[in-house]
């Protein structure tokens, strides 16, 4: 149950560590420096040196590599004169056909849906969040951004594909597909994007939820 | 200057877990609503210990069939054969394949069991109000959060192996029932780590300091 009334904001320079609740003042940071909690060592904030211009090309590259990674063959096999290949979707489909629907859904979610949302959210926030007054939906995206990061498992899938490749190579000739190379580069791109994306800078500029509500409340009172 | 650490909760303040804005909820209320992002704010994650404990127990239960039931069924013209996770590691073990066998052993056997044990340890120490090794315990929690996802490796291995090796009637590989339990262990431990509130680790020591003053 979310309370109807908004909480009162306190001093904007004060924050409490999310890992130990220690109240502290955010120091002024040099570009590229980060502030850590003195009690538990959690990184509280990092000041990014001007990386804004780098994020957009990285994002576009990541989006195209993602498209290649999910649409082209991941691994191919050639044995006894027969050839076959599979994509990420093919893998999930086979699981489904074998009666492991829940696992198929999990694979689709962690390997296809969550990475797509991760890239799309950051891309949308890059476009809209740069404006002086970011639109309201940016708040919703920012709120779910952490979740997409947690469940996007591109790098884990890469390792899984490598292990599968070596395993099968003892039975048949395995041919790495284009998707595997795309995945390999995508991992580094996503890591670079996450380290240059600064949610704090956007939070500092979003219109407060409470401001809109207070505005409409005043209007309601004015028209009894 | 006083060395007593000021806890936000002791001063009646909550920090938003989404945007980190520090706010004061309505008088007497335990929950608030962040005026910036609109998320619900709490002093501590609601029912954190109960929820984490329930998820850890569920994960521990699923961990047993995950290791005993086969994750892969191989059918060849000469018959069929099933492999559990550990048997899969043994099969991978060869003069050239041992680094991979180690990776799979680490990701599928060590990480899930270490996660269950670590979360259990954190739950017990918080429940007992332990004030010792708080720094180490919060670091342990961060490791659990960080490495949990890597257990999914075996799920992806089984997915791609089964999708690729469909050379009927010569040979085909299908995922076994163990895989479902194994995937459940991964998801349940990840959810358990998410529902644990690391601030609980520090609460007993903060209370002690407050008493000393
Ligand atoms: Zn801290
Ligand atoms: Zn907030």
CSV table of C-alpha atoms and ligand atoms in Angstrom, one decimal:
chain,number,residue,atom,x,y,z
A,1,UNK,CA,0.0,0.0,0.0
A,2,UNK,CA,1.6,3.3,-1.1
A,3,UNK,CA,0.5,6.1,1.1
A,4,UNK,CA,-1.5,8.9,-0.5
A,5,UNK,CA,0.6,11.7,0.8
A,6,UNK,CA,4.0,12.3,-0.4
A,7,UNK,CA,6.9,12.4,2.1
A,8,UNK,CA,8.6,15.7,2.9
A,9,UNK,CA,12.0,16.1,1.2
A,10,UNK,CA,14.9,16.9,3.5
A,11,UNK,CA,18.2,18.7,2.6
A,12,UNK,CA,19.0,17.6,-1.0
A,13,UNK,CA,22.8,17.3,-0.2
A,14,UNK,CA,22.1,14.7,2.5
A,15,UNK,CA,21.8,11.0,1.6
A,16,UNK,CA,21.6,7.8,3.5
A,17,UNK,CA,23.7,4.8,2.4
A,18,UNK,CA,21.4,2.1,0.9
A,19,UNK,CA,23.5,-0.6,2.4
A,20,UNK,CA,24.0,0.6,6.0
A,21,UNK,CA,21.6,3.7,6.4
A,22,UNK,CA,24.5,6.0,7.4
A,23,UNK,CA,23.4,9.6,7.0
A,24,UNK,CA,26.0,11.7,5.1
A,25,UNK,CA,26.6,14.7,3.0
A,26,UNK,CA,27.6,14.2,-0.6
A,27,UNK,CA,31.0,15.8,-1.2
A,28,UNK,CA,31.7,17.8,-4.3
A,29,UNK,CA,33.3,15.4,-6.7
A,30,UNK,CA,36.0,16.0,-9.3
A,31,UNK,CA,35.0,14.7,-12.7
A,32,UNK,CA,35.5,10.9,-12.8
A,33,UNK,CA,35.7,10.6,-9.0
A,34,UNK,CA,33.3,8.6,-6.9
A,35,UNK,CA,32.1,8.9,-3.3
A,36,UNK,CA,32.0,5.8,-1.1
A,37,UNK,CA,30.2,5.3,2.2
A,38,UNK,CA,32.8,5.6,5.0
A,39,UNK,CA,31.1,2.9,7.1
A,40,UNK,CA,30.4,0.1,4.6
A,41,UNK,CA,32.3,1.2,1.5
A,42,UNK,CA,29.3,1.2,-0.9
A,43,UNK,CA,29.8,3.5,-3.9
A,44,UNK,CA,27.2,6.2,-3.3
A,45,UNK,CA,27.7,8.3,-6.4
A,46,UNK,CA,30.1,8.8,-9.2
A,47,UNK,CA,30.7,12.0,-11.2
A,48,UNK,CA,31.0,11.1,-14.8
A,49,UNK,CA,33.4,13.1,-16.8
A,50,UNK,CA,31.7,14.3,-19.9
A,51,UNK,CA,30.7,10.9,-21.4
A,52,UNK,CA,27.4,12.0,-22.8
A,53,UNK,CA,28.7,12.2,-26.4
A,54,UNK,CA,30.0,8.7,-26.2
A,55,UNK,CA,26.8,6.9,-25.0
A,56,UNK,CA,24.7,7.4,-28.1
A,57,UNK,CA,27.0,5.8,-30.7
A,58,UNK,CA,27.6,3.0,-28.2
A,59,UNK,CA,23.9,2.5,-27.8
A,60,UNK,CA,23.2,2.4,-31.6
A,61,UNK,CA,26.1,-0.1,-32.0
A,62,UNK,CA,24.7,-2.2,-29.2
A,63,UNK,CA,21.2,-2.2,-30.6
A,64,UNK,CA,22.4,-3.4,-34.0
A,65,UNK,CA,24.6,-6.1,-32.5
A,66,UNK,CA,21.7,-7.2,-30.4
A,67,UNK,CA,19.6,-7.6,-33.5
A,68,UNK,CA,22.4,-9.7,-35.1
A,69,UNK,CA,22.8,-11.8,-31.9
A,70,UNK,CA,19.2,-12.9,-31.6
A,71,UNK,CA,18.4,-13.3,-35.3
A,72,UNK,CA,21.5,-15.1,-36.7
A,73,UNK,CA,22.7,-18.6,-35.9
A,74,UNK,CA,24.5,-19.0,-32.6
A,75,UNK,CA,26.1,-22.4,-33.3
A,76,UNK,CA,26.1,-24.8,-36.3
A,77,UNK,CA,26.7,-28.5,-36.3
A,78,UNK,CA,27.8,-30.8,-39.1
A,79,UNK,CA,27.9,-34.5,-38.5
A,80,UNK,CA,27.4,-37.6,-40.7
A,81,UNK,CA,26.7,-35.5,-43.7
A,82,UNK,CA,23.9,-33.5,-41.9
A,83,UNK,CA,24.0,-29.9,-40.9
A,84,UNK,CA,21.9,-27.9,-38.4
A,85,UNK,CA,22.2,-24.6,-36.7
A,86,UNK,CA,20.3,-22.9,-33.9
A,87,UNK,CA,19.5,-19.3,-32.7
A,88,UNK,CA,18.5,-18.2,-29.3
A,89,UNK,CA,14.9,-18.5,-30.2
A,90,UNK,CA,15.6,-22.0,-31.6
A,91,UNK,CA,17.0,-23.0,-28.2
A,92,UNK,CA,14.0,-21.7,-26.3
A,93,UNK,CA,11.6,-23.4,-28.8
A,94,UNK,CA,13.3,-26.8,-28.4
A,95,UNK,CA,13.0,-26.5,-24.6
A,96,UNK,CA,9.3,-25.7,-25.0
A,97,UNK,CA,8.8,-28.6,-27.3
A,98,UNK,CA,10.5,-30.9,-24.8
A,99,UNK,CA,8.0,-29.9,-22.2
A,100,UNK,CA,10.2,-27.5,-20.2
A,101,UNK,CA,8.1,-24.4,-20.7
A,102,UNK,CA,9.2,-22.6,-17.6
A,103,UNK,CA,12.8,-22.9,-18.5
A,104,UNK,CA,12.1,-21.8,-22.0
A,105,UNK,CA,10.4,-18.7,-20.7
A,106,UNK,CA,13.3,-18.0,-18.4
A,107,UNK,CA,15.8,-18.3,-21.2
A,108,UNK,CA,13.7,-16.0,-23.4
A,109,UNK,CA,13.4,-13.5,-20.6
A,110,UNK,CA,17.1,-13.4,-19.6
A,111,UNK,CA,18.6,-13.7,-23.1
A,112,UNK,CA,16.1,-11.8,-25.2
A,113,UNK,CA,13.6,-9.6,-23.4
A,114,UNK,CA,15.7,-8.2,-20.5
A,115,UNK,CA,18.6,-7.2,-22.7
A,116,UNK,CA,16.2,-5.6,-25.3
A,117,UNK,CA,14.6,-3.6,-22.5
A,118,UNK,CA,18.0,-2.7,-21.0
A,119,UNK,CA,19.1,-1.2,-24.3
A,120,UNK,CA,15.8,0.4,-25.2
A,121,UNK,CA,15.4,2.0,-21.7
A,122,UNK,CA,18.9,3.6,-21.8
A,123,UNK,CA,18.3,4.6,-25.4
A,124,UNK,CA,15.0,6.3,-24.6
A,125,UNK,CA,16.5,8.0,-21.5
A,126,UNK,CA,19.4,9.2,-23.6
A,127,UNK,CA,17.0,10.9,-26.0
A,128,UNK,CA,14.4,12.2,-23.5
A,129,UNK,CA,16.6,12.6,-20.4
A,130,UNK,CA,18.9,15.1,-22.1
A,131,UNK,CA,16.1,17.6,-22.3
A,132,UNK,CA,16.0,20.3,-19.7
A,133,UNK,CA,12.6,18.9,-18.5
A,134,UNK,CA,12.5,15.2,-19.2
A,135,UNK,CA,9.0,13.8,-19.8
A,136,UNK,CA,7.2,12.0,-17.1
A,137,UNK,CA,7.7,8.5,-18.4
A,138,UNK,CA,11.4,8.8,-18.0
A,139,UNK,CA,10.7,8.3,-14.2
A,140,UNK,CA,9.0,5.0,-14.9
A,141,UNK,CA,11.9,3.8,-17.1
A,142,UNK,CA,14.5,4.9,-14.5
A,143,UNK,CA,12.6,3.0,-11.9
A,144,UNK,CA,12.7,-0.3,-13.8
A,145,UNK,CA,16.2,0.2,-15.2
A,146,UNK,CA,17.9,-1.6,-12.4
A,147,UNK,CA,15.7,-4.7,-12.8
A,148,UNK,CA,16.5,-5.0,-16.5
A,149,UNK,CA,20.2,-4.8,-15.6
A,150,UNK,CA,19.8,-7.6,-13.0
A,151,UNK,CA,18.0,-10.0,-15.3
A,152,UNK,CA,19.8,-9.3,-18.6
A,153,UNK,CA,22.3,-12.2,-18.8
A,154,UNK,CA,24.0,-11.7,-22.1
A,155,UNK,CA,27.5,-12.5,-20.7
A,156,UNK,CA,26.3,-15.6,-18.9
A,157,UNK,CA,24.7,-16.9,-22.1
A,158,UNK,CA,28.0,-16.3,-23.9
A,159,UNK,CA,29.8,-18.5,-21.4
A,160,UNK,CA,27.1,-21.1,-21.7
A,161,UNK,CA,27.4,-21.1,-25.5
A,162,UNK,CA,31.2,-21.6,-25.3
A,163,UNK,CA,30.8,-24.6,-22.9
A,164,UNK,CA,28.1,-26.1,-25.2
A,165,UNK,CA,30.4,-25.6,-28.2
A,166,UNK,CA,33.3,-27.5,-26.5
A,167,UNK,CA,30.9,-30.2,-25.2
A,168,UNK,CA,29.4,-30.9,-28.7
A,169,UNK,CA,32.7,-30.7,-30.5
A,170,UNK,CA,33.5,-34.1,-29.1
A,171,UNK,CA,30.5,-35.5,-30.9
A,172,UNK,CA,30.5,-33.5,-34.1
A,173,UNK,CA,32.1,-30.6,-35.9
A,174,UNK,CA,30.7,-27.4,-34.5
A,175,UNK,CA,30.7,-24.1,-36.3
A,176,UNK,CA,30.4,-20.9,-34.3
A,177,UNK,CA,27.8,-18.6,-35.8
A,178,UNK,CA,27.7,-14.9,-36.4
A,179,UNK,CA,25.6,-14.4,-33.3
A,180,UNK,CA,28.4,-15.6,-31.1
A,181,UNK,CA,30.8,-12.9,-32.4
A,182,UNK,CA,28.0,-10.3,-32.0
A,183,UNK,CA,27.5,-11.4,-28.4
A,184,UNK,CA,31.1,-11.2,-27.6
A,185,UNK,CA,31.3,-7.5,-28.7
A,186,UNK,CA,27.9,-6.7,-27.2
A,187,UNK,CA,29.1,-7.7,-23.7
A,188,UNK,CA,31.8,-5.0,-23.8
A,189,UNK,CA,29.5,-2.4,-25.2
A,190,UNK,CA,26.8,-3.0,-22.5
A,191,UNK,CA,29.5,-2.7,-19.8
A,192,UNK,CA,30.7,0.5,-21.4
A,193,UNK,CA,27.2,1.9,-21.6
A,194,UNK,CA,26.3,1.1,-18.0
A,195,UNK,CA,29.5,2.8,-16.8
A,196,UNK,CA,28.9,5.9,-18.8
A,197,UNK,CA,25.1,6.2,-18.0
A,198,UNK,CA,24.4,8.4,-15.1
A,199,UNK,CA,20.9,8.1,-13.6
A,200,UNK,CA,21.6,10.7,-11.0
A,201,UNK,CA,22.0,13.4,-13.6
A,202,UNK,CA,18.6,12.6,-15.0
A,203,UNK,CA,17.0,12.4,-11.5
A,204,UNK,CA,18.3,15.8,-10.8
A,205,UNK,CA,16.2,17.2,-13.7
A,206,UNK,CA,13.0,15.2,-13.7
A,207,UNK,CA,9.9,17.0,-12.7
A,208,UNK,CA,8.9,15.9,-9.3
A,209,UNK,CA,5.8,13.7,-8.9
A,210,UNK,CA,4.7,15.7,-5.9
A,211,UNK,CA,4.8,19.0,-7.9
A,212,UNK,CA,2.2,17.8,-10.4
A,213,UNK,CA,0.0,16.5,-7.6
A,214,UNK,CA,0.2,19.6,-5.5
A,215,UNK,CA,-0.7,21.6,-8.7
A,216,UNK,CA,-3.9,19.5,-9.3
A,217,UNK,CA,-4.8,19.6,-5.6
A,218,UNK,CA,-4.7,23.4,-5.6
A,219,UNK,CA,-7.0,23.3,-8.7
A,220,UNK,CA,-9.4,21.0,-6.9
A,221,UNK,CA,-9.6,23.3,-3.9
A,222,UNK,CA,-10.2,26.3,-6.2
A,223,UNK,CA,-13.2,24.6,-7.7
A,224,UNK,CA,-15.4,23.4,-4.9
B,1,UNK,CA,32.8,16.1,16.7
B,2,UNK,CA,30.8,13.2,17.8
B,3,UNK,CA,31.8,9.8,16.4
B,4,UNK,CA,28.3,8.3,16.8
B,5,UNK,CA,27.1,7.4,13.3
B,6,UNK,CA,23.8,8.9,12.5
B,7,UNK,CA,21.3,6.4,11.0
B,8,UNK,CA,18.7,7.9,8.8
B,9,UNK,CA,16.1,5.7,10.5
B,10,UNK,CA,17.0,6.9,14.0
B,11,UNK,CA,16.2,10.4,12.8
B,12,UNK,CA,12.9,9.3,11.2
B,13,UNK,CA,14.3,9.7,7.6
B,14,UNK,CA,13.9,7.3,4.7
B,15,UNK,CA,16.0,7.2,1.6
B,16,UNK,CA,14.3,6.2,-1.7
B,17,UNK,CA,15.7,3.0,-3.0
B,18,UNK,CA,15.1,4.1,-6.6
B,19,UNK,CA,16.4,7.7,-6.7
B,20,UNK,CA,18.1,8.0,-3.3
B,21,UNK,CA,16.2,11.1,-2.3
B,22,UNK,CA,16.1,11.5,1.5
B,23,UNK,CA,12.6,12.2,2.8
B,24,UNK,CA,10.6,12.3,6.0
B,25,UNK,CA,7.3,10.3,6.0
B,26,UNK,CA,4.1,11.6,7.5
B,27,UNK,CA,4.2,11.7,11.3
B,28,UNK,CA,3.8,8.1,12.7
B,29,UNK,CA,3.8,6.5,9.3
B,30,UNK,CA,6.2,3.6,8.5
B,31,UNK,CA,5.8,4.0,4.8
B,32,UNK,CA,6.2,7.0,2.7
B,33,UNK,CA,6.0,8.0,-0.9
B,34,UNK,CA,9.0,9.6,-2.7
B,35,UNK,CA,8.0,13.1,-3.9
B,36,UNK,CA,10.5,12.8,-6.8
B,37,UNK,CA,9.9,9.4,-8.4
B,38,UNK,CA,6.7,8.3,-6.7
B,39,UNK,CA,8.1,5.0,-5.4
B,40,UNK,CA,7.1,3.7,-2.0
B,41,UNK,CA,9.7,4.3,0.6
B,42,UNK,CA,10.4,2.3,3.7
B,43,UNK,CA,12.8,2.5,6.7
B,44,UNK,CA,13.7,-1.2,5.9
B,45,UNK,CA,12.5,-3.5,3.1
B,46,UNK,CA,9.1,-4.9,4.3
B,47,UNK,CA,9.3,-8.3,6.0
B,48,UNK,CA,12.8,-8.7,4.6
B,49,UNK,CA,13.9,-11.5,6.9
B,50,UNK,CA,10.7,-13.6,6.5
B,51,UNK,CA,10.7,-13.2,2.7
B,52,UNK,CA,14.4,-13.9,2.3
B,53,UNK,CA,14.2,-17.0,4.7
B,54,UNK,CA,11.2,-18.4,2.8
B,55,UNK,CA,13.0,-18.0,-0.6
B,56,UNK,CA,16.2,-19.5,0.8
B,57,UNK,CA,14.4,-22.5,2.2
B,58,UNK,CA,12.5,-23.0,-1.2
B,59,UNK,CA,15.8,-22.8,-3.0
B,60,UNK,CA,17.5,-25.3,-0.7
B,61,UNK,CA,14.6,-27.7,-1.3
B,62,UNK,CA,14.8,-27.3,-5.1
B,63,UNK,CA,18.6,-27.8,-4.8
B,64,UNK,CA,18.2,-31.5,-4.0
B,65,UNK,CA,16.3,-32.6,-7.1
B,66,UNK,CA,18.3,-30.2,-9.2
B,67,UNK,CA,21.4,-32.3,-8.3
B,68,UNK,CA,19.8,-35.7,-8.2
B,69,UNK,CA,17.6,-35.6,-11.3
B,70,UNK,CA,19.2,-35.7,-14.8
B,71,UNK,CA,19.6,-32.4,-16.6
B,72,UNK,CA,20.2,-34.0,-20.0
B,73,UNK,CA,18.9,-37.1,-21.7
B,74,UNK,CA,21.0,-38.4,-24.6
B,75,UNK,CA,19.3,-40.8,-27.0
B,76,UNK,CA,21.5,-42.7,-29.4
B,77,UNK,CA,20.8,-45.6,-31.7
B,78,UNK,CA,22.2,-48.0,-29.1
B,79,UNK,CA,20.1,-46.7,-26.2
B,80,UNK,CA,19.7,-43.7,-24.0
B,81,UNK,CA,21.6,-42.2,-21.1
B,82,UNK,CA,21.0,-39.6,-18.5
B,83,UNK,CA,23.4,-37.1,-16.9
B,84,UNK,CA,23.0,-35.1,-13.8
B,85,UNK,CA,25.0,-31.8,-13.3
B,86,UNK,CA,27.9,-33.6,-11.6
B,87,UNK,CA,28.0,-36.3,-14.2
B,88,UNK,CA,28.1,-33.5,-16.8
B,89,UNK,CA,31.2,-32.1,-15.1
B,90,UNK,CA,32.9,-35.4,-15.0
B,91,UNK,CA,32.2,-35.9,-18.7
B,92,UNK,CA,33.7,-32.5,-19.5
B,93,UNK,CA,36.9,-33.4,-17.6
B,94,UNK,CA,39.6,-34.2,-20.1
B,95,UNK,CA,43.1,-33.1,-20.8
B,96,UNK,CA,41.8,-30.2,-22.9
B,97,UNK,CA,38.4,-29.7,-21.3
B,98,UNK,CA,39.2,-29.4,-17.6
B,99,UNK,CA,39.1,-25.5,-17.5
B,100,UNK,CA,35.5,-25.7,-18.7
B,101,UNK,CA,34.7,-28.5,-16.3
B,102,UNK,CA,36.0,-26.2,-13.5
B,103,UNK,CA,33.8,-23.3,-14.8
B,104,UNK,CA,30.7,-25.5,-14.8
B,105,UNK,CA,31.5,-27.0,-11.4
B,106,UNK,CA,32.0,-23.6,-10.0
B,107,UNK,CA,28.9,-22.0,-11.6
B,108,UNK,CA,26.5,-24.9,-11.2
B,109,UNK,CA,27.6,-26.6,-8.0
B,110,UNK,CA,29.6,-24.2,-5.8
B,111,UNK,CA,27.9,-20.9,-6.5
B,112,UNK,CA,24.3,-22.1,-5.7
B,113,UNK,CA,25.3,-23.9,-2.6
B,114,UNK,CA,27.5,-21.1,-1.4
B,115,UNK,CA,24.7,-18.6,-2.0
B,116,UNK,CA,22.2,-20.6,0.0
B,117,UNK,CA,24.8,-21.0,2.9
B,118,UNK,CA,25.8,-17.3,2.7
B,119,UNK,CA,22.2,-16.1,2.8
B,120,UNK,CA,21.4,-18.5,5.6
B,121,UNK,CA,24.4,-17.2,7.6
B,122,UNK,CA,23.3,-13.6,7.0
B,123,UNK,CA,19.8,-14.4,8.1
B,124,UNK,CA,20.9,-16.1,11.3
B,125,UNK,CA,23.4,-13.4,12.4
B,126,UNK,CA,20.8,-10.6,11.7
B,127,UNK,CA,18.1,-12.6,13.6
B,128,UNK,CA,20.5,-12.9,16.6
B,129,UNK,CA,21.3,-9.2,16.5
B,130,UNK,CA,25.0,-9.9,15.9
B,131,UNK,CA,27.2,-6.8,16.0
B,132,UNK,CA,30.4,-8.5,14.8
B,133,UNK,CA,32.0,-8.4,11.3
B,134,UNK,CA,29.3,-6.1,9.9
B,135,UNK,CA,31.7,-4.9,7.2
B,136,UNK,CA,32.6,-8.4,6.2
B,137,UNK,CA,29.0,-9.5,6.2
B,138,UNK,CA,27.9,-6.6,4.0
B,139,UNK,CA,30.7,-7.5,1.6
B,140,UNK,CA,29.6,-11.2,1.6
B,141,UNK,CA,26.1,-9.9,0.7
B,142,UNK,CA,27.5,-7.9,-2.2
B,143,UNK,CA,29.4,-11.0,-3.5
B,144,UNK,CA,26.2,-13.0,-3.3
B,145,UNK,CA,24.4,-10.3,-5.3
B,146,UNK,CA,27.1,-10.1,-7.9
B,147,UNK,CA,27.8,-13.8,-8.7
B,148,UNK,CA,24.3,-15.2,-8.5
B,149,UNK,CA,23.6,-14.7,-12.2
B,150,UNK,CA,26.5,-16.9,-13.2
B,151,UNK,CA,24.7,-20.0,-12.1
B,152,UNK,CA,22.5,-19.6,-15.2
B,153,UNK,CA,25.4,-20.9,-17.3
B,154,UNK,CA,24.3,-24.5,-17.1
B,155,UNK,CA,20.8,-23.6,-18.2
B,156,UNK,CA,22.2,-22.0,-21.3
B,157,UNK,CA,24.5,-25.0,-21.9
B,158,UNK,CA,21.6,-27.4,-21.8
B,159,UNK,CA,19.5,-25.1,-24.0
B,160,UNK,CA,22.0,-24.9,-26.8
B,161,UNK,CA,23.1,-28.5,-26.6
B,162,UNK,CA,19.6,-29.8,-26.8
B,163,UNK,CA,18.7,-27.4,-29.6
B,164,UNK,CA,21.7,-28.4,-31.7
B,165,UNK,CA,22.0,-32.1,-31.2
B,166,UNK,CA,18.8,-33.2,-32.9
B,167,UNK,CA,20.3,-35.8,-35.3
B,168,UNK,CA,17.5,-38.4,-35.1
B,169,UNK,CA,17.7,-41.3,-35.2
B,170,UNK,CA,21.5,-41.2,-34.7
B,171,UNK,CA,21.6,-39.0,-31.7
B,172,UNK,CA,19.5,-36.5,-29.9
B,173,UNK,CA,19.8,-34.7,-26.6
B,174,UNK,CA,16.8,-33.5,-24.6
B,175,UNK,CA,16.7,-31.4,-21.3
B,176,UNK,CA,15.9,-33.5,-18.2
B,177,UNK,CA,13.6,-32.7,-15.3
B,178,UNK,CA,16.6,-31.6,-13.1
B,179,UNK,CA,17.0,-28.6,-15.3
B,180,UNK,CA,13.6,-27.2,-14.1
B,181,UNK,CA,14.7,-27.4,-10.5
B,182,UNK,CA,18.1,-26.0,-11.3
B,183,UNK,CA,16.5,-23.0,-13.0
B,184,UNK,CA,14.2,-22.6,-10.0
B,185,UNK,CA,17.3,-22.6,-7.6
B,186,UNK,CA,18.9,-19.8,-9.7
B,187,UNK,CA,15.7,-17.6,-9.7
B,188,UNK,CA,14.9,-18.2,-6.1
B,189,UNK,CA,18.3,-17.4,-4.8
B,190,UNK,CA,18.4,-14.2,-6.9
B,191,UNK,CA,15.0,-13.2,-5.5
B,192,UNK,CA,16.2,-14.0,-2.0
B,193,UNK,CA,19.3,-11.8,-2.4
B,194,UNK,CA,17.0,-9.0,-3.7
B,195,UNK,CA,14.6,-9.2,-0.8
B,196,UNK,CA,17.4,-9.1,1.9
B,197,UNK,CA,18.0,-5.7,3.3
B,198,UNK,CA,21.7,-5.2,4.1
B,199,UNK,CA,20.8,-2.3,6.4
B,200,UNK,CA,19.6,-4.9,8.9
B,201,UNK,CA,23.2,-6.0,9.4
B,202,UNK,CA,24.1,-2.6,10.9
B,203,UNK,CA,21.0,-2.0,13.0
B,204,UNK,CA,22.2,-3.9,16.2
B,205,UNK,CA,25.5,-2.0,16.3
B,206,UNK,CA,23.8,1.4,15.8
B,207,UNK,CA,21.4,0.6,18.6
B,208,UNK,CA,24.3,-0.3,20.8
B,209,UNK,CA,26.0,3.0,20.0
B,210,UNK,CA,22.9,4.9,20.8
B,211,UNK,CA,22.7,3.1,24.2
B,212,UNK,CA,26.3,4.0,25.0
B,213,UNK,CA,25.8,7.7,24.4
C,1,LIG,ZN1,27.1,2.5,3.9
C,2,LIG,ZN1,12.6,8.3,-5.3
